Amino acid sequence: MRKTPYRMKGSDLFREGLRVFVNRIEEKFDLGLHEHDFIEFNYVAEGTGYQYLGDRPLPAARGDLFALPVGISHVFRPYSSEKNRRLVVYNVVFGKPLLEEIAAAAPELGLGELWDSLSAGRPEAGTVRDSRLALEPLFERIHEEHAALRPGASAMLVSLLTQILVEWVRLLRARDEREEPPAGIETISEAVSFVRERALEPLTLRETAERFRLSERHFHRLFKRHTGQTFHEFVQHRRVQAACGLLRSTAHKLNA
């Protein structure tokens, strides 16, 4: 990735009277590495790809939430440039003073201390996977409010942002409370469902293991224990099943 990111300013984004900016965009390959003078939350709405934090690529798929402090250089990249491989992301932008106000209103969350720790450490520590897509309706709603600008939009935006921050903290705590998440039945069950649904895509063992925050070796061991098949055997079996289904449901022939 390019080593000299350009800087974006919140003053160029915020509409008059609003302290929150929201958009929903399809990520391409034309945007360069950038940083900003505001806080940004990215929520993946569709597709797969990577979020680059500096030179470090993190897998990004539907339901992934990235919390980016001020000054962090980043850029999204879709999995490929093919038209059917979209990567669509909600971006919610706000300043640190607003974060501090919300933190003061809900001191039991420890939001201020959490954010200070995140800002001083690794930014990837704030990334969580919303496996149940509980946050998706909130991002849809905050995007609609920002686009419509109906009376009371400013208050609604702050209210929805507060809900997003509360759910983010809860997801972080739930993640951190699981001392050994790779051993959990829920984690590997979700992984198997993910592979089953996307077996026709160019999945690799390494990328799938990274998607579920597991080492490749440990992921493979858990996957085989759970399914009775290796990752590659499982994917090939699913592809054969899909091909048989197409033959039964269409007029295509093997020699066509």
mmCIF file of N, CA and C in Angstrom, residues 28-85:
data_model
loop_
_atom_site.group_PDB
_atom_site.id
_atom_site.type_symbol
_atom_site.label_atom_id
_atom_site.label_comp_id
_atom_site.label_asym_id
_atom_site.label_seq_id
_atom_site.Cartn_x
_atom_site.Cartn_y
_atom_site.Cartn_z
ATOM 1 N N LYS A 28 -14.006 0.690 -4.122
ATOM 2 C CA LYS A 28 -13.343 0.394 -5.385
ATOM 3 C C LYS A 28 -11.834 0.348 -5.150
ATOM 4 N N PHE A 29 -11.088 0.449 -6.230
ATOM 5 C CA PHE A 29 -9.629 0.454 -6.135
ATOM 6 C C PHE A 29 -9.051 1.851 -6.404
ATOM 7 N N ASP A 30 -9.939 2.859 -6.528
ATOM 8 C CA ASP A 30 -9.452 4.190 -6.876
ATOM 9 C C ASP A 30 -9.095 5.044 -5.661
ATOM 10 N N LEU A 31 -9.673 4.734 -4.482
ATOM 11 C CA LEU A 31 -9.374 5.511 -3.285
ATOM 12 C C LEU A 31 -8.044 5.065 -2.689
ATOM 13 N N GLY A 32 -7.204 6.039 -2.351
ATOM 14 C CA GLY A 32 -5.901 5.714 -1.791
ATOM 15 C C GLY A 32 -5.915 5.656 -0.274
ATOM 16 N N LEU A 33 -4.826 5.196 0.284
ATOM 17 C CA LEU A 33 -4.650 5.164 1.735
ATOM 18 C C LEU A 33 -4.844 6.574 2.287
ATOM 19 N N HIS A 34 -5.627 6.709 3.364
ATOM 20 C CA HIS A 34 -5.918 8.037 3.892
ATOM 21 C C HIS A 34 -6.088 7.984 5.405
ATOM 22 N N GLU A 35 -5.983 9.123 6.027
ATOM 23 C CA GLU A 35 -6.242 9.284 7.450
ATOM 24 C C GLU A 35 -7.171 10.471 7.617
ATOM 25 N N HIS A 36 -7.624 10.738 8.865
ATOM 26 C CA HIS A 36 -8.579 11.818 9.049
ATOM 27 C C HIS A 36 -8.499 12.410 10.449
ATOM 28 N N ASP A 37 -9.103 13.578 10.598
ATOM 29 C CA ASP A 37 -9.084 14.266 11.890
ATOM 30 C C ASP A 37 -10.362 14.003 12.682
ATOM 31 N N PHE A 38 -11.059 12.916 12.380
ATOM 32 C CA PHE A 38 -12.296 12.546 13.043
ATOM 33 C C PHE A 38 -12.279 11.049 13.357
ATOM 34 N N ILE A 39 -13.245 10.630 14.157
ATOM 35 C CA ILE A 39 -13.438 9.205 14.441
ATOM 36 C C ILE A 39 -14.331 8.621 13.353
ATOM 37 N N GLU A 40 -14.044 7.397 12.968
ATOM 38 C CA GLU A 40 -14.852 6.761 11.916
ATOM 39 C C GLU A 40 -15.168 5.315 12.297
ATOM 40 N N PHE A 41 -16.435 4.952 12.140
ATOM 41 C CA PHE A 41 -16.864 3.570 12.296
ATOM 42 C C PHE A 41 -17.239 3.033 10.917
ATOM 43 N N ASN A 42 -16.649 1.922 10.529
ATOM 44 C CA ASN A 42 -16.958 1.276 9.253
ATOM 45 C C ASN A 42 -17.708 -0.022 9.526
ATOM 46 N N TYR A 43 -18.838 -0.211 8.858
ATOM 47 C CA TYR A 43 -19.614 -1.445 9.011
ATOM 48 C C TYR A 43 -19.841 -2.045 7.626
ATOM 49 N N VAL A 44 -19.388 -3.278 7.437
ATOM 50 C CA VAL A 44 -19.496 -3.918 6.128
ATOM 51 C C VAL A 44 -20.925 -4.412 5.928
ATOM 52 N N ALA A 45 -21.578 -3.901 4.887
ATOM 53 C CA ALA A 45 -22.971 -4.240 4.602
ATOM 54 C C ALA A 45 -23.098 -5.375 3.595
ATOM 55 N N GLU A 46 -22.164 -5.443 2.645
ATOM 56 C CA GLU A 46 -22.231 -6.474 1.610
ATOM 57 C C GLU A 46 -20.819 -6.858 1.187
ATOM 58 N N GLY A 47 -20.679 -8.127 0.801
ATOM 59 C CA GLY A 47 -19.462 -8.569 0.144
ATOM 60 C C GLY A 47 -18.305 -8.881 1.073
ATOM 61 N N THR A 48 -17.156 -9.087 0.437
ATOM 62 C CA THR A 48 -15.926 -9.413 1.161
ATOM 63 C C THR A 48 -14.767 -8.629 0.569
ATOM 64 N N GLY A 49 -13.741 -8.474 1.366
ATOM 65 C CA GLY A 49 -12.544 -7.773 0.911
ATOM 66 C C GLY A 49 -11.573 -7.635 2.059
ATOM 67 N N TYR A 50 -10.868 -6.509 2.067
ATOM 68 C CA TYR A 50 -9.875 -6.276 3.105
ATOM 69 C C TYR A 50 -9.942 -4.823 3.557
ATOM 70 N N GLN A 51 -9.704 -4.617 4.825
ATOM 71 C CA GLN A 51 -9.484 -3.286 5.386
ATOM 72 C C GLN A 51 -7.991 -3.184 5.689
ATOM 73 N N TYR A 52 -7.310 -2.274 5.012
ATOM 74 C CA TYR A 52 -5.890 -2.074 5.256
ATOM 75 C C TYR A 52 -5.718 -1.012 6.329
ATOM 76 N N LEU A 53 -5.089 -1.391 7.432
ATOM 77 C CA LEU A 53 -4.694 -0.439 8.460
ATOM 78 C C LEU A 53 -3.203 -0.230 8.283
ATOM 79 N N GLY A 54 -2.842 0.862 7.634
ATOM 80 C CA GLY A 54 -1.460 1.011 7.192
ATOM 81 C C GLY A 54 -1.175 -0.052 6.145
ATOM 82 N N ASP A 55 -0.148 -0.845 6.357
ATOM 83 C CA ASP A 55 0.199 -1.914 5.426
ATOM 84 C C ASP A 55 -0.399 -3.258 5.829
ATOM 85 N N ARG A 56 -1.142 -3.291 6.918
ATOM 86 C CA ARG A 56 -1.653 -4.576 7.415
ATOM 87 C C ARG A 56 -3.068 -4.826 6.908
ATOM 88 N N PRO A 57 -3.279 -5.910 6.145
ATOM 89 C CA PRO A 57 -4.633 -6.215 5.661
ATOM 90 C C PRO A 57 -5.412 -7.043 6.676
ATOM 91 N N LEU A 58 -6.654 -6.627 6.956
ATOM 92 C CA LEU A 58 -7.553 -7.389 7.810
ATOM 93 C C LEU A 58 -8.725 -7.849 6.954
ATOM 94 N N PRO A 59 -9.117 -9.119 7.032
ATOM 95 C CA PRO A 59 -10.279 -9.586 6.273
ATOM 96 C C PRO A 59 -11.522 -8.778 6.647
ATOM 97 N N ALA A 60 -12.344 -8.477 5.655
ATOM 98 C CA ALA A 60 -13.569 -7.712 5.886
ATOM 99 C C ALA A 60 -14.721 -8.413 5.186
ATOM 100 N N ALA A 61 -15.785 -8.684 5.917
ATOM 101 C CA ALA A 61 -16.968 -9.333 5.367
ATOM 102 C C ALA A 61 -18.194 -8.775 6.069
ATOM 103 N N ARG A 62 -19.347 -9.097 5.524
ATOM 104 C CA ARG A 62 -20.598 -8.573 6.069
ATOM 105 C C ARG A 62 -20.670 -8.784 7.582
ATOM 106 N N GLY A 63 -20.999 -7.707 8.295
ATOM 107 C CA GLY A 63 -21.104 -7.772 9.751
ATOM 108 C C GLY A 63 -19.854 -7.359 10.493
ATOM 109 N N ASP A 64 -18.758 -7.106 9.786
ATOM 110 C CA ASP A 64 -17.537 -6.665 10.463
ATOM 111 C C ASP A 64 -17.616 -5.167 10.744
ATOM 112 N N LEU A 65 -17.254 -4.797 11.961
ATOM 113 C CA LEU A 65 -17.259 -3.399 12.381
ATOM 114 C C LEU A 65 -15.849 -2.985 12.742
ATOM 115 N N PHE A 66 -15.379 -1.899 12.140
ATOM 116 C CA PHE A 66 -14.045 -1.363 12.394
ATOM 117 C C PHE A 66 -14.191 0.005 13.040
ATOM 118 N N ALA A 67 -13.523 0.203 14.174
ATOM 119 C CA ALA A 67 -13.547 1.473 14.898
ATOM 120 C C ALA A 67 -12.188 2.144 14.726
ATOM 121 N N LEU A 68 -12.163 3.298 14.072
ATOM 122 C CA LEU A 68 -10.899 3.929 13.703
ATOM 123 C C LEU A 68 -10.696 5.251 14.436
ATOM 124 N N PRO A 69 -9.671 5.336 15.278
ATOM 125 C CA PRO A 69 -9.363 6.599 15.965
ATOM 126 C C PRO A 69 -8.841 7.654 14.992
ATOM 127 N N VAL A 70 -8.696 8.866 15.488
ATOM 128 C CA VAL A 70 -8.119 9.955 14.704
ATOM 129 C C VAL A 70 -6.695 9.594 14.294
ATOM 130 N N GLY A 71 -6.360 9.896 13.038
ATOM 131 C CA GLY A 71 -4.982 9.740 12.573
ATOM 132 C C GLY A 71 -4.599 8.369 12.086
ATOM 133 N N ILE A 72 -5.522 7.395 12.091
ATOM 134 C CA ILE A 72 -5.207 6.055 11.613
ATOM 135 C C ILE A 72 -5.338 6.022 10.089
ATOM 136 N N SER A 73 -4.290 5.588 9.404
ATOM 137 C CA SER A 73 -4.346 5.487 7.951
ATOM 138 C C SER A 73 -4.982 4.158 7.564
ATOM 139 N N HIS A 74 -5.912 4.217 6.616
ATOM 140 C CA HIS A 74 -6.627 2.995 6.241
ATOM 141 C C HIS A 74 -7.214 3.140 4.848
ATOM 142 N N VAL A 75 -7.644 2.007 4.291
ATOM 143 C CA VAL A 75 -8.393 1.993 3.029
ATOM 144 C C VAL A 75 -8.996 0.604 2.867
ATOM 145 N N PHE A 76 -10.187 0.530 2.279
ATOM 146 C CA PHE A 76 -10.815 -0.742 1.963
ATOM 147 C C PHE A 76 -10.450 -1.156 0.545
ATOM 148 N N ARG A 77 -10.384 -2.468 0.349
ATOM 149 C CA ARG A 77 -10.205 -3.023 -0.984
ATOM 150 C C ARG A 77 -11.163 -4.211 -1.136
ATOM 151 N N PRO A 78 -11.950 -4.257 -2.225
ATOM 152 C CA PRO A 78 -12.791 -5.431 -2.453
ATOM 153 C C PRO A 78 -11.938 -6.653 -2.749
ATOM 154 N N TYR A 79 -12.564 -7.831 -2.644
ATOM 155 C CA TYR A 79 -11.837 -9.084 -2.868
ATOM 156 C C TYR A 79 -11.269 -9.123 -4.277
ATOM 157 N N SER A 80 -12.017 -8.616 -5.256
ATOM 158 C CA SER A 80 -11.531 -8.550 -6.626
ATOM 159 C C SER A 80 -12.268 -7.428 -7.338
ATOM 160 N N SER A 81 -11.866 -7.136 -8.564
ATOM 161 C CA SER A 81 -12.486 -6.063 -9.340
ATOM 162 C C SER A 81 -13.684 -6.553 -10.156
ATOM 163 N N GLU A 82 -14.040 -7.836 -10.045
ATOM 164 C CA GLU A 82 -15.183 -8.370 -10.780
ATOM 165 C C GLU A 82 -16.474 -7.699 -10.311
ATOM 166 N N LYS A 83 -17.385 -7.473 -11.221
ATOM 167 C CA LYS A 83 -18.610 -6.742 -10.915
ATOM 168 C C LYS A 83 -19.461 -7.437 -9.860
ATOM 169 N N ASN A 84 -19.397 -8.757 -9.824
ATOM 170 C CA ASN A 84 -20.229 -9.489 -8.865
ATOM 171 C C ASN A 84 -19.548 -9.682 -7.517
ATOM 172 N N ARG A 85 -18.397 -9.055 -7.321
ATOM 173 C CA ARG A 85 -17.677 -9.172 -6.044
ATOM 174 C C ARG A 85 -17.641 -7.812 -5.354
#
